[in-house]
Amino acid sequence: MPVQQMRLLVDRGVPAADRLTPAGARILAAASTLFYEQGIRTVGVDAIAAAADVTKKTLYDRFGSKDRLIAAYLEHRNRVWHEFLDEQLAERAPGSPEEVVLALFAALTDWLAGSRNGCGFINASVELAAPDHPAMPVIVGQKQWMRSEFEAQARLAGMADPGELADRLLLLHEGALVSYRVAAMANATEVAARAAADLLAGWPRLGAGDTVTS
């Protein structure tokens, strides 16, 4: 099978990391840990500045506002997530589009290993109610990319109605993250991976002369 079929297909649109001063890097690292472990609204700039060993003035000089720091935290988390996916695919070496999809599900188990807080993007979306918050495009983009990737792989595999299949796969993927966090379902990602495998195995495929409906 051609090499391109064993790779992620959709442009991820992840911007390069901003060049930060040492103080800026410490602030982002401290904020990333505190936001994820304790919650975005719970953690104030005083706590972040103290953890980073900087003044609040330095924090505002580097990031402008807490809201911009939240966006930077999620942008950084998104970059780390995609780097992790690349590593996972390199290790698993999927040989078909279906295997790529299942590798994306399997990656969740390793991604959440040792964590009790689930998906940082979902958590942030709950805390950030304002649709115009500067972090919302990062959150929405991360989830939209996942659905688009599922659809692209389904289309490449010759599945009928790849858009509908992508919707169902995304619900399984995101449902696993929520169940892991909210329902304390430790094996949620494994259950979702098995459900995704069953879904792919039973999904109708295009025959000769058929056209994709979505």
mmCIF file of C-alpha atoms in Angstrom:
data_model
loop_
_atom_site.group_PDB
_atom_site.id
_atom_site.type_symbol
_atom_site.label_atom_id
_atom_site.label_comp_id
_atom_site.label_asym_id
_atom_site.label_seq_id
_atom_site.Cartn_x
_atom_site.Cartn_y
_atom_site.Cartn_z
ATOM 1 C CA MET A 1 0.000 0.000 0.000
ATOM 2 C CA PRO A 2 1.337 3.466 -0.826
ATOM 3 C CA VAL A 3 3.188 5.181 1.974
ATOM 4 C CA GLN A 4 0.803 8.127 2.037
ATOM 5 C CA GLN A 5 -1.997 5.821 3.115
ATOM 6 C CA MET A 6 -0.170 5.066 6.343
ATOM 7 C CA ARG A 7 0.053 8.683 7.388
ATOM 8 C CA LEU A 8 -2.245 11.351 8.690
ATOM 9 C CA LEU A 9 -3.873 13.101 5.754
ATOM 10 C CA VAL A 10 -5.415 16.353 6.953
ATOM 11 C CA ASP A 11 -3.418 19.534 7.378
ATOM 12 C CA ARG A 12 -3.185 20.022 11.110
ATOM 13 C CA GLY A 13 -2.701 23.771 10.986
ATOM 14 C CA VAL A 14 -0.547 23.777 14.101
ATOM 15 C CA PRO A 15 1.504 26.985 14.215
ATOM 16 C CA ALA A 16 5.132 26.875 15.189
ATOM 17 C CA ALA A 17 5.854 27.606 18.812
ATOM 18 C CA ASP A 18 6.567 31.214 19.671
ATOM 19 C CA ARG A 19 10.132 31.926 20.685
ATOM 20 C CA LEU A 20 10.001 32.552 24.419
ATOM 21 C CA THR A 21 12.496 34.026 26.829
ATOM 22 C CA PRO A 22 13.583 31.712 29.682
ATOM 23 C CA ALA A 23 11.086 33.491 31.943
ATOM 24 C CA GLY A 24 8.348 33.087 29.347
ATOM 25 C CA ALA A 25 9.102 29.388 29.020
ATOM 26 C CA ARG A 26 8.886 28.950 32.782
ATOM 27 C CA ILE A 27 5.578 30.795 32.875
ATOM 28 C CA LEU A 28 4.105 28.625 30.125
ATOM 29 C CA ALA A 29 5.365 25.433 31.778
ATOM 30 C CA ALA A 30 3.957 26.445 35.157
ATOM 31 C CA ALA A 31 0.636 27.504 33.676
ATOM 32 C CA SER A 32 0.351 24.283 31.667
ATOM 33 C CA THR A 33 0.792 22.157 34.770
ATOM 34 C CA LEU A 34 -1.464 24.231 37.011
ATOM 35 C CA PHE A 35 -4.243 24.742 34.458
ATOM 36 C CA TYR A 36 -4.425 21.048 33.654
ATOM 37 C CA GLU A 37 -4.149 19.757 37.200
ATOM 38 C CA GLN A 38 -6.224 22.362 39.045
ATOM 39 C CA GLY A 39 -8.432 24.034 36.452
ATOM 40 C CA ILE A 40 -8.202 27.210 34.432
ATOM 41 C CA ARG A 41 -10.559 29.304 36.522
ATOM 42 C CA THR A 42 -9.202 28.046 39.840
ATOM 43 C CA VAL A 43 -5.618 29.041 39.111
ATOM 44 C CA GLY A 44 -4.777 32.737 39.297
ATOM 45 C CA VAL A 45 -1.865 34.648 37.872
ATOM 46 C CA ASP A 46 -0.348 34.997 41.348
ATOM 47 C CA ALA A 47 0.008 31.220 41.632
ATOM 48 C CA ILE A 48 1.441 30.936 38.136
ATOM 49 C CA ALA A 49 3.959 33.716 38.701
ATOM 50 C CA ALA A 50 5.048 32.146 41.990
ATOM 51 C CA ALA A 51 5.453 28.713 40.419
ATOM 52 C CA ALA A 52 7.479 30.214 37.565
ATOM 53 C CA ASP A 53 9.541 32.352 39.944
ATOM 54 C CA VAL A 54 8.658 35.574 38.150
ATOM 55 C CA THR A 55 6.683 38.692 38.980
ATOM 56 C CA LYS A 56 3.146 39.272 37.752
ATOM 57 C CA LYS A 57 4.496 42.142 35.699
ATOM 58 C CA THR A 58 6.792 39.736 33.861
ATOM 59 C CA LEU A 59 3.869 37.403 33.224
ATOM 60 C CA TYR A 60 1.798 40.206 31.722
ATOM 61 C CA ASP A 61 4.777 41.527 29.770
ATOM 62 C CA ARG A 62 5.253 38.120 28.154
ATOM 63 C CA PHE A 63 1.629 37.081 27.538
ATOM 64 C CA GLY A 64 -0.499 40.217 27.873
ATOM 65 C CA SER A 65 -3.332 38.674 29.878
ATOM 66 C CA LYS A 66 -4.421 35.499 31.584
ATOM 67 C CA ASP A 67 -6.717 34.770 28.656
ATOM 68 C CA ARG A 68 -3.802 34.917 26.223
ATOM 69 C CA LEU A 69 -1.818 32.669 28.533
ATOM 70 C CA ILE A 70 -4.699 30.173 28.508
ATOM 71 C CA ALA A 71 -4.644 30.214 24.710
ATOM 72 C CA ALA A 72 -0.869 29.713 24.710
ATOM 73 C CA TYR A 73 -1.265 26.771 27.102
ATOM 74 C CA LEU A 74 -3.749 25.069 24.781
ATOM 75 C CA GLU A 75 -1.696 25.843 21.674
ATOM 76 C CA HIS A 76 1.285 24.245 23.369
ATOM 77 C CA ARG A 77 -0.786 21.237 24.430
ATOM 78 C CA ASN A 78 -2.036 20.838 20.876
ATOM 79 C CA ARG A 79 1.518 20.813 19.522
ATOM 80 C CA VAL A 80 2.542 18.206 22.082
ATOM 81 C CA TRP A 81 -0.518 16.100 21.211
ATOM 82 C CA HIS A 82 0.321 16.073 17.516
ATOM 83 C CA GLU A 83 3.961 15.258 18.195
ATOM 84 C CA PHE A 84 2.727 12.374 20.320
ATOM 85 C CA LEU A 85 0.460 11.140 17.521
ATOM 86 C CA ASP A 86 3.377 11.172 15.092
ATOM 87 C CA GLU A 87 5.415 9.086 17.518
ATOM 88 C CA GLN A 88 2.533 6.656 18.009
ATOM 89 C CA LEU A 89 2.032 6.172 14.280
ATOM 90 C CA ALA A 90 5.757 5.666 13.755
ATOM 91 C CA GLU A 91 5.738 2.948 16.406
ATOM 92 C CA ARG A 92 2.552 1.242 15.249
ATOM 93 C CA ALA A 93 3.283 1.539 11.506
ATOM 94 C CA PRO A 94 -0.342 1.222 10.342
ATOM 95 C CA GLY A 95 -0.643 -0.400 6.956
ATOM 96 C CA SER A 96 -4.129 0.755 5.980
ATOM 97 C CA PRO A 97 -6.479 3.676 6.602
ATOM 98 C CA GLU A 98 -8.460 1.541 9.036
ATOM 99 C CA GLU A 99 -5.303 0.845 11.000
ATOM 100 C CA VAL A 100 -4.549 4.572 11.101
ATOM 101 C CA VAL A 101 -7.967 5.203 12.660
ATOM 102 C CA LEU A 102 -7.451 2.463 15.213
ATOM 103 C CA ALA A 103 -3.974 3.793 15.998
ATOM 104 C CA LEU A 104 -5.537 7.159 16.811
ATOM 105 C CA PHE A 105 -7.826 5.420 19.280
ATOM 106 C CA ALA A 106 -5.029 3.316 20.743
ATOM 107 C CA ALA A 107 -2.937 6.435 21.262
ATOM 108 C CA LEU A 108 -5.484 7.695 23.785
ATOM 109 C CA THR A 109 -4.572 4.969 26.247
ATOM 110 C CA ASP A 110 -0.909 5.957 26.314
ATOM 111 C CA TRP A 111 -1.724 9.673 26.254
ATOM 112 C CA LEU A 112 -3.854 9.389 29.390
ATOM 113 C CA ALA A 113 -1.528 7.024 31.242
ATOM 114 C CA GLY A 114 -0.903 8.365 34.731
ATOM 115 C CA SER A 115 -3.401 11.189 34.292
ATOM 116 C CA ARG A 116 -6.686 11.564 36.132
ATOM 117 C CA ASN A 117 -7.933 14.711 34.438
ATOM 118 C CA GLY A 118 -8.729 13.521 30.938
ATOM 119 C CA CYS A 119 -8.755 15.873 27.962
ATOM 120 C CA GLY A 120 -7.393 19.356 28.590
ATOM 121 C CA PHE A 121 -9.336 20.725 25.611
ATOM 122 C CA ILE A 122 -12.683 19.379 26.794
ATOM 123 C CA ASN A 123 -11.980 20.598 30.312
ATOM 124 C CA ALA A 124 -11.128 24.050 28.999
ATOM 125 C CA SER A 125 -14.248 24.208 26.840
ATOM 126 C CA VAL A 126 -16.384 23.650 29.941
ATOM 127 C CA GLU A 127 -14.609 26.392 31.878
ATOM 128 C CA LEU A 128 -14.472 28.938 29.056
ATOM 129 C CA ALA A 129 -18.091 29.732 28.318
ATOM 130 C CA ALA A 130 -17.445 32.790 26.125
ATOM 131 C CA PRO A 131 -17.386 31.794 22.432
ATOM 132 C CA ASP A 132 -15.053 34.698 21.661
ATOM 133 C CA HIS A 133 -12.389 33.663 24.168
ATOM 134 C CA PRO A 134 -8.981 33.593 22.408
ATOM 135 C CA ALA A 135 -8.547 29.923 23.345
ATOM 136 C CA MET A 136 -11.783 28.723 21.738
ATOM 137 C CA PRO A 137 -10.394 28.496 18.169
ATOM 138 C CA VAL A 138 -7.667 26.186 19.467
ATOM 139 C CA ILE A 139 -10.194 23.941 21.203
ATOM 140 C CA VAL A 140 -12.624 23.833 18.292
ATOM 141 C CA GLY A 141 -9.841 23.380 15.754
ATOM 142 C CA GLN A 142 -8.385 20.429 17.647
ATOM 143 C CA LYS A 143 -11.721 18.588 17.603
ATOM 144 C CA GLN A 144 -12.564 19.533 14.020
ATOM 145 C CA TRP A 145 -9.206 18.244 12.871
ATOM 146 C CA MET A 146 -9.844 14.870 14.486
ATOM 147 C CA ARG A 147 -13.193 14.494 12.740
ATOM 148 C CA SER A 148 -11.679 15.589 9.415
ATOM 149 C CA GLU A 149 -8.909 13.040 9.787
ATOM 150 C CA PHE A 150 -11.409 10.266 10.483
ATOM 151 C CA GLU A 151 -13.373 11.267 7.394
ATOM 152 C CA ALA A 152 -10.268 11.438 5.199
ATOM 153 C CA GLN A 153 -9.143 7.991 6.292
ATOM 154 C CA ALA A 154 -12.645 6.572 5.797
ATOM 155 C CA ARG A 155 -12.795 8.062 2.315
ATOM 156 C CA LEU A 156 -9.390 6.619 1.463
ATOM 157 C CA ALA A 157 -10.524 3.196 2.699
ATOM 158 C CA GLY A 158 -13.479 3.299 0.311
ATOM 159 C CA MET A 159 -16.115 3.452 3.018
ATOM 160 C CA ALA A 160 -19.661 4.453 2.090
ATOM 161 C CA ASP A 161 -20.798 7.752 3.620
ATOM 162 C CA PRO A 162 -17.437 8.632 5.196
ATOM 163 C CA GLY A 163 -18.882 11.757 6.817
ATOM 164 C CA GLU A 164 -21.382 9.732 8.835
ATOM 165 C CA LEU A 165 -18.680 7.255 9.806
ATOM 166 C CA ALA A 166 -16.426 10.127 10.899
ATOM 167 C CA ASP A 167 -19.226 11.527 13.071
ATOM 168 C CA ARG A 168 -19.628 8.194 14.830
ATOM 169 C CA LEU A 169 -15.910 7.705 15.301
ATOM 170 C CA LEU A 170 -15.573 11.184 16.783
ATOM 171 C CA LEU A 171 -18.389 10.488 19.227
ATOM 172 C CA LEU A 172 -16.610 7.320 20.331
ATOM 173 C CA HIS A 173 -13.270 9.116 20.640
ATOM 174 C CA GLU A 174 -14.574 12.101 22.587
ATOM 175 C CA GLY A 175 -17.000 9.994 24.600
ATOM 176 C CA ALA A 176 -14.084 7.916 25.827
ATOM 177 C CA LEU A 177 -12.318 11.048 27.047
ATOM 178 C CA VAL A 178 -15.395 12.289 28.896
ATOM 179 C CA SER A 179 -16.135 8.877 30.413
ATOM 180 C CA TYR A 180 -12.554 8.534 31.568
ATOM 181 C CA ARG A 181 -12.690 11.894 33.328
ATOM 182 C CA VAL A 182 -16.269 12.222 34.549
ATOM 183 C CA ALA A 183 -17.344 8.623 35.090
ATOM 184 C CA ALA A 184 -13.928 7.470 36.326
ATOM 185 C CA MET A 185 -14.070 4.731 33.694
ATOM 186 C CA ALA A 186 -10.449 3.639 33.672
ATOM 187 C CA ASN A 187 -10.819 1.431 30.588
ATOM 188 C CA ALA A 188 -12.861 3.914 28.553
ATOM 189 C CA THR A 189 -10.238 4.266 25.833
ATOM 190 C CA GLU A 190 -9.886 0.508 25.399
ATOM 191 C CA VAL A 191 -13.663 0.098 25.163
ATOM 192 C CA ALA A 192 -13.851 2.891 22.583
ATOM 193 C CA ALA A 193 -11.049 1.307 20.545
ATOM 194 C CA ARG A 194 -12.893 -2.009 20.444
ATOM 195 C CA ALA A 195 -16.126 -0.256 19.466
ATOM 196 C CA ALA A 196 -14.300 1.606 16.699
ATOM 197 C CA ALA A 197 -12.846 -1.658 15.377
ATOM 198 C CA ASP A 198 -16.318 -3.207 15.306
ATOM 199 C CA LEU A 199 -17.736 -0.138 13.592
ATOM 200 C CA LEU A 200 -15.073 -0.182 10.890
ATOM 201 C CA ALA A 201 -15.404 -3.924 10.330
ATOM 202 C CA GLY A 202 -19.147 -3.703 9.782
ATOM 203 C CA TRP A 203 -19.307 -0.450 7.823
ATOM 204 C CA PRO A 204 -20.436 -0.798 4.177
ATOM 205 C CA ARG A 205 -17.894 -0.138 1.483
ATOM 206 C CA LEU A 206 -18.310 1.370 -1.928
ATOM 207 C CA GLY A 207 -18.751 -1.048 -4.772
ATOM 208 C CA ALA A 208 -17.727 -0.640 -8.368
ATOM 209 C CA GLY A 209 -19.443 2.428 -9.798
ATOM 210 C CA ASP A 210 -20.609 3.707 -6.412
ATOM 211 C CA THR A 211 -19.995 7.314 -5.489
ATOM 212 C CA VAL A 212 -19.222 8.816 -2.105
ATOM 213 C CA THR A 213 -22.295 10.458 -0.583
ATOM 214 C CA SER A 214 -20.500 12.949 1.645
#
